[in-house]
mmCIF file of C-alpha atoms in Angstrom:
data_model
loop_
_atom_site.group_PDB
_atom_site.id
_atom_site.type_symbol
_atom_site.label_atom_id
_atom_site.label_comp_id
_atom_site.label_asym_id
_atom_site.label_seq_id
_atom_site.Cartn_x
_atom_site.Cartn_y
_atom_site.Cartn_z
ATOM 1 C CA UNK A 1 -13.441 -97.564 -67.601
ATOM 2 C CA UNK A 2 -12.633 -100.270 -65.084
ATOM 3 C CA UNK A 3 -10.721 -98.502 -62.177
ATOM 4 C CA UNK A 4 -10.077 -102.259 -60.526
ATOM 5 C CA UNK A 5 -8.010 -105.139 -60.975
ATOM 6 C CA UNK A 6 -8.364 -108.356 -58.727
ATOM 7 C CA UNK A 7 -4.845 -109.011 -56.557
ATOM 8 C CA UNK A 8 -3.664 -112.515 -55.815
ATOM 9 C CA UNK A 9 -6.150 -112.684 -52.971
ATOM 10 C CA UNK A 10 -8.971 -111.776 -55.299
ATOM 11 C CA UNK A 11 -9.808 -108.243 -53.601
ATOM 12 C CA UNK A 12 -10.131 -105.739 -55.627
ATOM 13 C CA UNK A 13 -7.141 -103.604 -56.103
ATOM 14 C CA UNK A 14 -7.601 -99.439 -57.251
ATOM 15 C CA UNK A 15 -5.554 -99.637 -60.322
ATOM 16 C CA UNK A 16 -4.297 -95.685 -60.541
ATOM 17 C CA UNK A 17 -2.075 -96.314 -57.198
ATOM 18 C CA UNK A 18 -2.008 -93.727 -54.487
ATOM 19 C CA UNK A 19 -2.211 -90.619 -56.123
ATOM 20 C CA UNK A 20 -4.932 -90.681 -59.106
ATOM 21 C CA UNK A 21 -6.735 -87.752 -56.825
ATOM 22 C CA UNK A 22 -8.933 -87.237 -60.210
ATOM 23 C CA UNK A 23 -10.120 -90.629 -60.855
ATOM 24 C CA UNK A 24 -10.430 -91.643 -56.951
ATOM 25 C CA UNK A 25 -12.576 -88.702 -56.577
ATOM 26 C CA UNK A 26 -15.222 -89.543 -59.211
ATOM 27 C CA UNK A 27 -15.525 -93.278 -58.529
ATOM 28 C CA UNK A 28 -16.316 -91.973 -54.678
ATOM 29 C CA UNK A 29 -18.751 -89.292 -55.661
ATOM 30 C CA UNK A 30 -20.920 -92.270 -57.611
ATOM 31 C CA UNK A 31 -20.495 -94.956 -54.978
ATOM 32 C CA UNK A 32 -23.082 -95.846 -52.448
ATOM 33 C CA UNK A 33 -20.896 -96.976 -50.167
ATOM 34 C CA UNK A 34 -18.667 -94.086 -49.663
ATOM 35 C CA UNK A 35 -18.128 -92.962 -45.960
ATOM 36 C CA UNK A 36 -15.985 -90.303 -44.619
ATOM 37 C CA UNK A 37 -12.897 -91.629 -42.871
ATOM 38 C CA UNK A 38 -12.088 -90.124 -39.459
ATOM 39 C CA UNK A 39 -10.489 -86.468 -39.745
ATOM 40 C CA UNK A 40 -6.615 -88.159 -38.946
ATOM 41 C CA UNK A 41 -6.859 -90.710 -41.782
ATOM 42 C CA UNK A 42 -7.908 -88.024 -44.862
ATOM 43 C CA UNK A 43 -5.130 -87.499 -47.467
ATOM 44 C CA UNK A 44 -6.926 -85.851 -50.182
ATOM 45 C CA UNK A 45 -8.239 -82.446 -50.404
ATOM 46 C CA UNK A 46 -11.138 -83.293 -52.149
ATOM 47 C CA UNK A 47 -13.197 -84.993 -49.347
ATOM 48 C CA UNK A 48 -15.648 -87.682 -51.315
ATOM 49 C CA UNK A 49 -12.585 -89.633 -52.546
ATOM 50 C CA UNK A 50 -11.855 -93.302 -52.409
ATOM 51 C CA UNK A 51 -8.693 -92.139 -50.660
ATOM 52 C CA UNK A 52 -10.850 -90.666 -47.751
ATOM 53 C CA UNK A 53 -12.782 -93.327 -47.188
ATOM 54 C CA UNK A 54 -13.205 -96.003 -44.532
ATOM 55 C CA UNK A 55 -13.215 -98.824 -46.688
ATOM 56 C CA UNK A 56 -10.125 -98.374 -48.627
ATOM 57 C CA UNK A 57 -7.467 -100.343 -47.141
ATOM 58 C CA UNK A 58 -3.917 -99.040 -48.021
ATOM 59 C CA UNK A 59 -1.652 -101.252 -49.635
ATOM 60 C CA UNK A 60 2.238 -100.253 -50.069
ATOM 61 C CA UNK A 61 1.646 -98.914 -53.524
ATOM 62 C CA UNK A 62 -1.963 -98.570 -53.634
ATOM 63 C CA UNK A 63 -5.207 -99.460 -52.139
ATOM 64 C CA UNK A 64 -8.120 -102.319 -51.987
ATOM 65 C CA UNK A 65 -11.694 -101.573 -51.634
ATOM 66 C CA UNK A 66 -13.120 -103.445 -49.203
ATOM 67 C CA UNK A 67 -16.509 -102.732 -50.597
ATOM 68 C CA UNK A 68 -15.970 -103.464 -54.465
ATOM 69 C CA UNK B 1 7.329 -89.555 -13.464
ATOM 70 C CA UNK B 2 7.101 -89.319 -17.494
ATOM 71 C CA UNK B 3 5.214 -91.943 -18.815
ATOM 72 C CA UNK B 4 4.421 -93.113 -22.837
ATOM 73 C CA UNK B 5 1.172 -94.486 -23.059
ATOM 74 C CA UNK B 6 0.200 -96.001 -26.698
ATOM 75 C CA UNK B 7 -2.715 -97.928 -28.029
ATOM 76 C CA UNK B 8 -3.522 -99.928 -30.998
ATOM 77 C CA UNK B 9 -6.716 -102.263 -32.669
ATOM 78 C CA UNK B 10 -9.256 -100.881 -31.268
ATOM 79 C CA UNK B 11 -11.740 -100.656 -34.294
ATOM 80 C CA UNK B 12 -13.216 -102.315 -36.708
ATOM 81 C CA UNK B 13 -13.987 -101.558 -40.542
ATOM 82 C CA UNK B 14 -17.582 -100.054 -39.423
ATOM 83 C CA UNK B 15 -17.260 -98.097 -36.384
ATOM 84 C CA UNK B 16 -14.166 -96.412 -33.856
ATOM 85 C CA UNK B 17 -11.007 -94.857 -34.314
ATOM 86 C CA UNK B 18 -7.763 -95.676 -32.426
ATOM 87 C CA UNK B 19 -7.593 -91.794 -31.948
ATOM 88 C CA UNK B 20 -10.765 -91.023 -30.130
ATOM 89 C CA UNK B 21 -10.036 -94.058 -27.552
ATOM 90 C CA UNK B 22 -6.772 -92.940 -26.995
ATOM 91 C CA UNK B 23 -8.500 -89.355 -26.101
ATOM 92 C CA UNK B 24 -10.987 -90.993 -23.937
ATOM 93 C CA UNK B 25 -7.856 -92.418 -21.966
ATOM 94 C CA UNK B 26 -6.254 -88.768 -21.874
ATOM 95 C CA UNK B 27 -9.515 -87.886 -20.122
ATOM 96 C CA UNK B 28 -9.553 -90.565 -17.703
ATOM 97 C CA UNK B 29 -5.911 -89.279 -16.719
ATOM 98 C CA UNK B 30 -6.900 -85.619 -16.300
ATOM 99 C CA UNK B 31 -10.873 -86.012 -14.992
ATOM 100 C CA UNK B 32 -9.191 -88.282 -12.013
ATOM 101 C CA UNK B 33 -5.739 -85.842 -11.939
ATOM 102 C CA UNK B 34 -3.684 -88.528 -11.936
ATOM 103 C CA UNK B 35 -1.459 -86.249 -14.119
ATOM 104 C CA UNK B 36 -1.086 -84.123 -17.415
ATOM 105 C CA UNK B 37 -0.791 -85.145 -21.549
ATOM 106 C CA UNK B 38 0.818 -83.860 -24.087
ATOM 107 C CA UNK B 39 -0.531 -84.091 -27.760
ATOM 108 C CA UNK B 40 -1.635 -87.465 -29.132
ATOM 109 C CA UNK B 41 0.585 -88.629 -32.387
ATOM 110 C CA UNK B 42 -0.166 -91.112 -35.129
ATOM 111 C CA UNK B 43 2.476 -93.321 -36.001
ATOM 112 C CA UNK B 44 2.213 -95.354 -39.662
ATOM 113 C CA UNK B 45 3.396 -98.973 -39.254
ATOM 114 C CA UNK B 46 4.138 -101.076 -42.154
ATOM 115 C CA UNK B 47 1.161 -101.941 -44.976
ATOM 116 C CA UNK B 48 1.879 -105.512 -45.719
ATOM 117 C CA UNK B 49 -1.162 -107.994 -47.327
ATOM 118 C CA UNK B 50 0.007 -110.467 -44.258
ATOM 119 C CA UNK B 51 -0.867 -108.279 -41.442
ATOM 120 C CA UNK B 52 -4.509 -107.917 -40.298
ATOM 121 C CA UNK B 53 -4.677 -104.069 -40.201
ATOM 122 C CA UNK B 54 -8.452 -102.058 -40.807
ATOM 123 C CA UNK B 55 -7.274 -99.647 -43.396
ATOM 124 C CA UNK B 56 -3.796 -97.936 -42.640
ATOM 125 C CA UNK B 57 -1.890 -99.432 -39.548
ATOM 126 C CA UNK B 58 -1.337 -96.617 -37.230
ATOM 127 C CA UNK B 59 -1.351 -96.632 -33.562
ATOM 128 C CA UNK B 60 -1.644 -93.698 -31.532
ATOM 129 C CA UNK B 61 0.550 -92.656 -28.729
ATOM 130 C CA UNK B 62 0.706 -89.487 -26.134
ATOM 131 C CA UNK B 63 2.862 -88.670 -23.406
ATOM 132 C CA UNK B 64 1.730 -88.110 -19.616
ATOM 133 C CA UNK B 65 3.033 -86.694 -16.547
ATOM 134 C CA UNK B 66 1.576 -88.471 -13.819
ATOM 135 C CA UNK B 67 1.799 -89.181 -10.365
ATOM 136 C CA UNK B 68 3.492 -92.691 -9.491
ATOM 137 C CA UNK B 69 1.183 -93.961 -7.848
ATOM 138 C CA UNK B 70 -1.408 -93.686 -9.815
ATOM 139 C CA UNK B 71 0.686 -95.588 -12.765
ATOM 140 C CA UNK B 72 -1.237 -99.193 -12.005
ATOM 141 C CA UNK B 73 -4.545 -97.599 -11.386
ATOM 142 C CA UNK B 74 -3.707 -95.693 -14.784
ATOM 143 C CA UNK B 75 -3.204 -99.355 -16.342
ATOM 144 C CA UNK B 76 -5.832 -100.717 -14.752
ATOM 145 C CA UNK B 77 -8.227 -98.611 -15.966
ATOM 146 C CA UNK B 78 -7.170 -97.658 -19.417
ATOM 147 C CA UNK B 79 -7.101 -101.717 -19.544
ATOM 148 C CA UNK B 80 -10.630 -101.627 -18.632
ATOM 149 C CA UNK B 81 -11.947 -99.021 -20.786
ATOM 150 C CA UNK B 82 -10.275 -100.979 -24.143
ATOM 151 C CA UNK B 83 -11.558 -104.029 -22.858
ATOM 152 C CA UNK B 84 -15.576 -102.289 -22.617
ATOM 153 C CA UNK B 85 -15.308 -99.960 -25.688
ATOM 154 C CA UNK B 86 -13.413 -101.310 -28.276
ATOM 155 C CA UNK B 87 -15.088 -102.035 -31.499
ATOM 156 C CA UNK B 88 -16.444 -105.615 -31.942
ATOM 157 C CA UNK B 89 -13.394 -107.882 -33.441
ATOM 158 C CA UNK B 90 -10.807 -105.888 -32.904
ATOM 159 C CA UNK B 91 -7.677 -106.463 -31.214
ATOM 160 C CA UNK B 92 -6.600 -103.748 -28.975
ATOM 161 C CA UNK B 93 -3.539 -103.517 -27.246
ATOM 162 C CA UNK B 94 -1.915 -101.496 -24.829
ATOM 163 C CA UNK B 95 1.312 -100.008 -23.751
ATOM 164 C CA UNK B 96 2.865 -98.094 -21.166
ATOM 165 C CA UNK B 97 6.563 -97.394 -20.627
ATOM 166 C CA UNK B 98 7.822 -95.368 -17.573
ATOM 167 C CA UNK B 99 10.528 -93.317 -19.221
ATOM 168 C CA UNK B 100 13.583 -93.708 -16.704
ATOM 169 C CA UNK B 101 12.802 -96.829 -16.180
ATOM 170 C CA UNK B 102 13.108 -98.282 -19.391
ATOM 171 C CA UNK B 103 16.317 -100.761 -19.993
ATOM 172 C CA UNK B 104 17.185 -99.828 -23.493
ATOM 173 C CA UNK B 105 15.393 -96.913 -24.853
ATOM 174 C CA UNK B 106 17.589 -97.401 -28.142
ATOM 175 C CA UNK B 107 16.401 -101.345 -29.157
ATOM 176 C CA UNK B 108 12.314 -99.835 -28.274
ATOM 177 C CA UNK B 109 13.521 -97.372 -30.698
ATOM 178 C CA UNK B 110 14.877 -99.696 -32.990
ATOM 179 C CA UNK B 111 11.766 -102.021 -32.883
ATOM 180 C CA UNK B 112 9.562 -98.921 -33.904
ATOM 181 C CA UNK B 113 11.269 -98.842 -37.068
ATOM 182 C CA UNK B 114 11.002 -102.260 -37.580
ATOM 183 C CA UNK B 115 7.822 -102.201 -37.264
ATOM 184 C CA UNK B 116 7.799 -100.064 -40.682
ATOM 185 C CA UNK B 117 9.637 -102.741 -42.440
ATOM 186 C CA UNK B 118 8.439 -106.117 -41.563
ATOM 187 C CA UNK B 119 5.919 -108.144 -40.592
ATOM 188 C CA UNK B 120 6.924 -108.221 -36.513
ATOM 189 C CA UNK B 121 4.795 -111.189 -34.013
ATOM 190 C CA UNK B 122 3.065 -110.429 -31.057
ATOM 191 C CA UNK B 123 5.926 -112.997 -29.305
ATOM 192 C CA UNK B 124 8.428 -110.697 -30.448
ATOM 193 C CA UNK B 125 6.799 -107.578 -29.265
ATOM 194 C CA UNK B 126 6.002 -109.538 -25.506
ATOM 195 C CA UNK B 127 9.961 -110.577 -25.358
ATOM 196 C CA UNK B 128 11.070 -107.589 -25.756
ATOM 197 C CA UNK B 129 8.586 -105.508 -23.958
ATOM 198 C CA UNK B 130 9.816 -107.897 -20.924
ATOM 199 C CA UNK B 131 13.731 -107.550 -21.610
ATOM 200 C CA UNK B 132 12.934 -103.601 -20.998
ATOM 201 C CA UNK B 133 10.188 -103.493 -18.509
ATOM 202 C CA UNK B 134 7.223 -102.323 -20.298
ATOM 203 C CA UNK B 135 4.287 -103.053 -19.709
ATOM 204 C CA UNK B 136 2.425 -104.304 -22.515
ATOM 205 C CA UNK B 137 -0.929 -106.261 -22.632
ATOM 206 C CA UNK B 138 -3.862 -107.186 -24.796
ATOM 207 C CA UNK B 139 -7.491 -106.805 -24.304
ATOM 208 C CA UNK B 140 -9.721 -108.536 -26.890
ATOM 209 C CA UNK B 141 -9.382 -110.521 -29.830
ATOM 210 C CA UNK B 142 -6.457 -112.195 -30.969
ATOM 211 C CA UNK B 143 -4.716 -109.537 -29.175
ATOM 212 C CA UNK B 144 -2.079 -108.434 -32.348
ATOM 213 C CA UNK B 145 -3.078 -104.620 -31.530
ATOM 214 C CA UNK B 146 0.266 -105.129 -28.801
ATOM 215 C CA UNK B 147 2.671 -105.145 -31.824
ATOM 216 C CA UNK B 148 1.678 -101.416 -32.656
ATOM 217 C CA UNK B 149 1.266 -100.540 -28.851
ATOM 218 C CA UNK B 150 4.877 -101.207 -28.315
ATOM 219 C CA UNK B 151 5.568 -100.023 -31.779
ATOM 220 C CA UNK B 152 3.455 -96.414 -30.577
ATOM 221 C CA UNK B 153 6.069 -96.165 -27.988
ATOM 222 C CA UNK B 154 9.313 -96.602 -29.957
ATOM 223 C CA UNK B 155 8.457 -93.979 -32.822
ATOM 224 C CA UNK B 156 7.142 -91.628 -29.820
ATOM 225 C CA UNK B 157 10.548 -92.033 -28.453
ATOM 226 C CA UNK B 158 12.728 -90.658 -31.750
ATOM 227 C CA UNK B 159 11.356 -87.391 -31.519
ATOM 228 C CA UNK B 160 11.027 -87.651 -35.499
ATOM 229 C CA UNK B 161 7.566 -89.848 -36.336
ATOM 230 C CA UNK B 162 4.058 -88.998 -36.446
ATOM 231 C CA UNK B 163 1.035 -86.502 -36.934
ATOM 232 C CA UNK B 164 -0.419 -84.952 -33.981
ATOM 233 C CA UNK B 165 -4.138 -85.447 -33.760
ATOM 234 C CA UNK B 166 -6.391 -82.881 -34.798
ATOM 235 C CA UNK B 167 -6.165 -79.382 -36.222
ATOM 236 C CA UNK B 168 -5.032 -76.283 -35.170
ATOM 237 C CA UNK B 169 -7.807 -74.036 -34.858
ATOM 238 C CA UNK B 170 -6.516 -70.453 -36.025
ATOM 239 C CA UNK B 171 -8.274 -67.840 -38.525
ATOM 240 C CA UNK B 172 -9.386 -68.576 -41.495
ATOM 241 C CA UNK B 173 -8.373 -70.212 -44.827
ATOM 242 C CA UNK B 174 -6.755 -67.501 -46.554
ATOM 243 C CA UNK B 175 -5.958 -65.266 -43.594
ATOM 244 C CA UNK B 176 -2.253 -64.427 -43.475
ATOM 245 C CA UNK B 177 -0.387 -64.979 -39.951
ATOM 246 C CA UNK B 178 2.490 -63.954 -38.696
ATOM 247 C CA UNK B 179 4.708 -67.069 -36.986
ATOM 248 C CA UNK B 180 5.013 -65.388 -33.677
ATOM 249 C CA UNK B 181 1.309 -65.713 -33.921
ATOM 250 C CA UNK B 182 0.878 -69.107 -34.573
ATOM 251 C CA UNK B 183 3.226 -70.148 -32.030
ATOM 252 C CA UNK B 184 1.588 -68.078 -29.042
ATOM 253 C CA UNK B 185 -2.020 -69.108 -30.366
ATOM 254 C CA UNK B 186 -1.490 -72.858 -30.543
ATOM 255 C CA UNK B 187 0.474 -75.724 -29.368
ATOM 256 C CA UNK B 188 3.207 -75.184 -32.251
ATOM 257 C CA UNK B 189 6.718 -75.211 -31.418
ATOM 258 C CA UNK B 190 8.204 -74.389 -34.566
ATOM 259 C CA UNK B 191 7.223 -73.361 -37.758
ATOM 260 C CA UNK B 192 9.195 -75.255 -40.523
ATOM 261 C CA UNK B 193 9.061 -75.851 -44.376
ATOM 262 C CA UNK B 194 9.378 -78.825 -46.342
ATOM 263 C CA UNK B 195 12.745 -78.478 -47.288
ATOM 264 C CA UNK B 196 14.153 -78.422 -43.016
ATOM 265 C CA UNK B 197 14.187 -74.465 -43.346
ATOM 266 C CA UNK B 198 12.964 -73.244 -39.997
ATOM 267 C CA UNK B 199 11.067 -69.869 -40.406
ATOM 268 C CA UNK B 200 11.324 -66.612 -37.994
ATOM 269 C CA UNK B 201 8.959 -65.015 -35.883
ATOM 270 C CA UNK B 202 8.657 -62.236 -38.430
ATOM 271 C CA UNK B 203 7.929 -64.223 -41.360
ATOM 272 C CA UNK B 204 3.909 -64.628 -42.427
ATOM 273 C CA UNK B 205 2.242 -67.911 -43.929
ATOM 274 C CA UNK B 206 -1.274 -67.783 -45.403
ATOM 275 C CA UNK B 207 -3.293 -70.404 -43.891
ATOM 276 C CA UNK B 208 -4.793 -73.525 -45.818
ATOM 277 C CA UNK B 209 -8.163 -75.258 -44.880
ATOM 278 C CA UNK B 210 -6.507 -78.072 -42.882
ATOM 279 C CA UNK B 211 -3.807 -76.881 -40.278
ATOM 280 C CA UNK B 212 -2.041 -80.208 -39.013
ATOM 281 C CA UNK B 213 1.442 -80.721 -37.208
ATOM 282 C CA UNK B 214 3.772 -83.497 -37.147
ATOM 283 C CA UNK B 215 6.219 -84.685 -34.757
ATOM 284 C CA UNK B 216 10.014 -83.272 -35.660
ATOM 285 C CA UNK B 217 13.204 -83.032 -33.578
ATOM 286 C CA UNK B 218 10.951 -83.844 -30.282
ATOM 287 C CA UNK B 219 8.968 -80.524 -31.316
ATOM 288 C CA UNK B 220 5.371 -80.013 -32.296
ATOM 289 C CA UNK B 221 5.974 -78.605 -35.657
ATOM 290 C CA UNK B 222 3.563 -77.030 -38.057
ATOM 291 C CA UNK B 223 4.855 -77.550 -42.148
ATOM 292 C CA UNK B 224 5.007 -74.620 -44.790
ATOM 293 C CA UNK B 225 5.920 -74.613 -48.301
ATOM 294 C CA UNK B 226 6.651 -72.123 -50.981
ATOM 295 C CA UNK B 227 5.263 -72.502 -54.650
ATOM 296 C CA UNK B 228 7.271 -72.241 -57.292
ATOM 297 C CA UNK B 229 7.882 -68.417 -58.144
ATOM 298 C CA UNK B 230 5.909 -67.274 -55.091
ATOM 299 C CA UNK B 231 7.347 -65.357 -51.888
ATOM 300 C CA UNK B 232 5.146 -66.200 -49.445
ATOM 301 C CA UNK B 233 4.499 -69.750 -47.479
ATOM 302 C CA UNK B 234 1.528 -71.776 -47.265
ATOM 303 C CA UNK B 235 0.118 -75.039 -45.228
ATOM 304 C CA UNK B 236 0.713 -78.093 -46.104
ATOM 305 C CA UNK B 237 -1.936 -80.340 -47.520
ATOM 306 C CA UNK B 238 -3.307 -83.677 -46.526
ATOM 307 C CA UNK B 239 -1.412 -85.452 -49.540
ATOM 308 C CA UNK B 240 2.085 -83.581 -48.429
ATOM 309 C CA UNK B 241 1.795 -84.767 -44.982
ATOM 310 C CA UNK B 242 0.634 -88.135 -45.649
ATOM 311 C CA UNK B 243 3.796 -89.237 -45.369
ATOM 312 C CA UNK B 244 4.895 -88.234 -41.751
#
């Protein structure tokens, strides 16, 4: 399944918004590029998640992956 | 004299946090005793595809008691120390605000919440920083990091806005603690639930993995909630305090 959809500025744009703690957790635990954000920033319990990490960038209703 | 002392932009997408330089500065004040701090707070600014945030648009602020005359030194340094250790391409700013001597505590207010609902320019944030007699300044980069500095300061100010930094280090997960515990065993103030219901020294909470507290009415307060058909309270997680 493609988690992603490309936003006006062509970056690509997590598609389950900002609380798909299921699906943000598996894409993390399979990406290489996963790194822990610092201890302030974490908002999901489940630590390897996209929404933990340091190259998620928050957008008002979702996030982009800097990395994708 | 009660200063506010708030930083932004100092990282990059690879390496720092806006927290730990802000505790590096909290050091400087205390290794030199030029004065005391109080507990560091995150403040979430506005996520807008037009502003050039890392990842979530916080800037950090703490409160110090300091000396007076120590207050340029203070800047001086702290200048110096964003200037030297800031991550590569960012754009830190600072800002420092001598309580009493503030013009208009209410329109810094007012800009902190603005700041949380559109896209605000660094000339805006130096105007009004002047009208009130702030100091405010930049130190690499293009400098935009002053927008949340001043911001840092406003939502410090309302009593009602942030995370602190950090976790409370009690007992373990599980362990069930009294409030007049947690209070005399931490920096807590108060002990409060979700819904505004503000619990009594008697009553118990069993602690989660991740004990955080947030800034509410000007008190270091540590969040509870009660699931549905249980008696007894529990920590908030991450995701319920994501949005304080």
């Amino acid at each position: 399944m493609d988690y992603w959809i490309k936003n006006e500025r062509g970056q690509s744009q997590f598609k389950g918004g900002r609380q798909d703690w299921v699906e943000a957790a598996d894409i993390a635990g399979s990406c290489p590029e996963f790194l822990l954000d610092h201890e302030d920033e974490l908002v999901a319990e489940e630590e390897t998640s996209c929404y933990n990490c340091r190259f998620r960038r928050w957008t008002e209703r979702t996030f982009i992956c800097v990395k994708c | 004299m009660k200063i506010y002392v708030a930083i932004d932009d100092t990282d990059n997408i690879n390496e720092g946090a806006t927290g730990d330089s802000a505790n590096q500065i909290i050091k400087l004040i205390e290794k030199n005793h030029w004065g005391s701090c109080q507990g560091l707070t995150r403040h979430q600014l506005l996520l807008h595809p037009d502003i050039p945030y890392t990842s979530h648009n916080s800037s950090m602020c703490f409160i110090a008691d300091i000396e007076a005359g120590y207050l340029e030194l203070l800047i001086e340094e702290a200048s110096g120390f964003l200037e030297r250790e800031s991550a590569p391409g960012s754009d830190p700013g600072l800002c420092v605000a001598v309580e009493e001597q503030v013009k208009n505590l209410a329109s810094l207010i007012h800009f902190g919440y603005e700041t949380k609902n559109r896209v605000i320019t660094k000339e805006e944030a130096y105007e009004l920083a002047g009208k009130l007699g702030v100091h405010l300044s930049e130190h690499g980069g293009t400098g935009l990091g002053v927008i949340g500095a001043l911001a840092g300061v406003g939502l410090r100010m309302t009593n009602n806005d942030g995370r602190f930094q950090g976790k409370l280090k009690l007992k373990m997960p599980g362990a069930i603690i009294s409030v007049a515990e947690i209070i005399s065993s931490s920096p807590t103030e108060s002990v409060q639930s979700l819904t505004g219901h503000v619990l009594g020294e008697n009553e118990e909470v069993r602690l989660g993995e991740k004990l955080k507290t947030v800034l509410l009415n000007g008190k270091r307060t540590f969040l509870v909630y009660r699931q549905e058909g249980r008696s007894e309270w529990e920590t908030c997680t991450n995701a319920q305090l994501k949005d304080y």
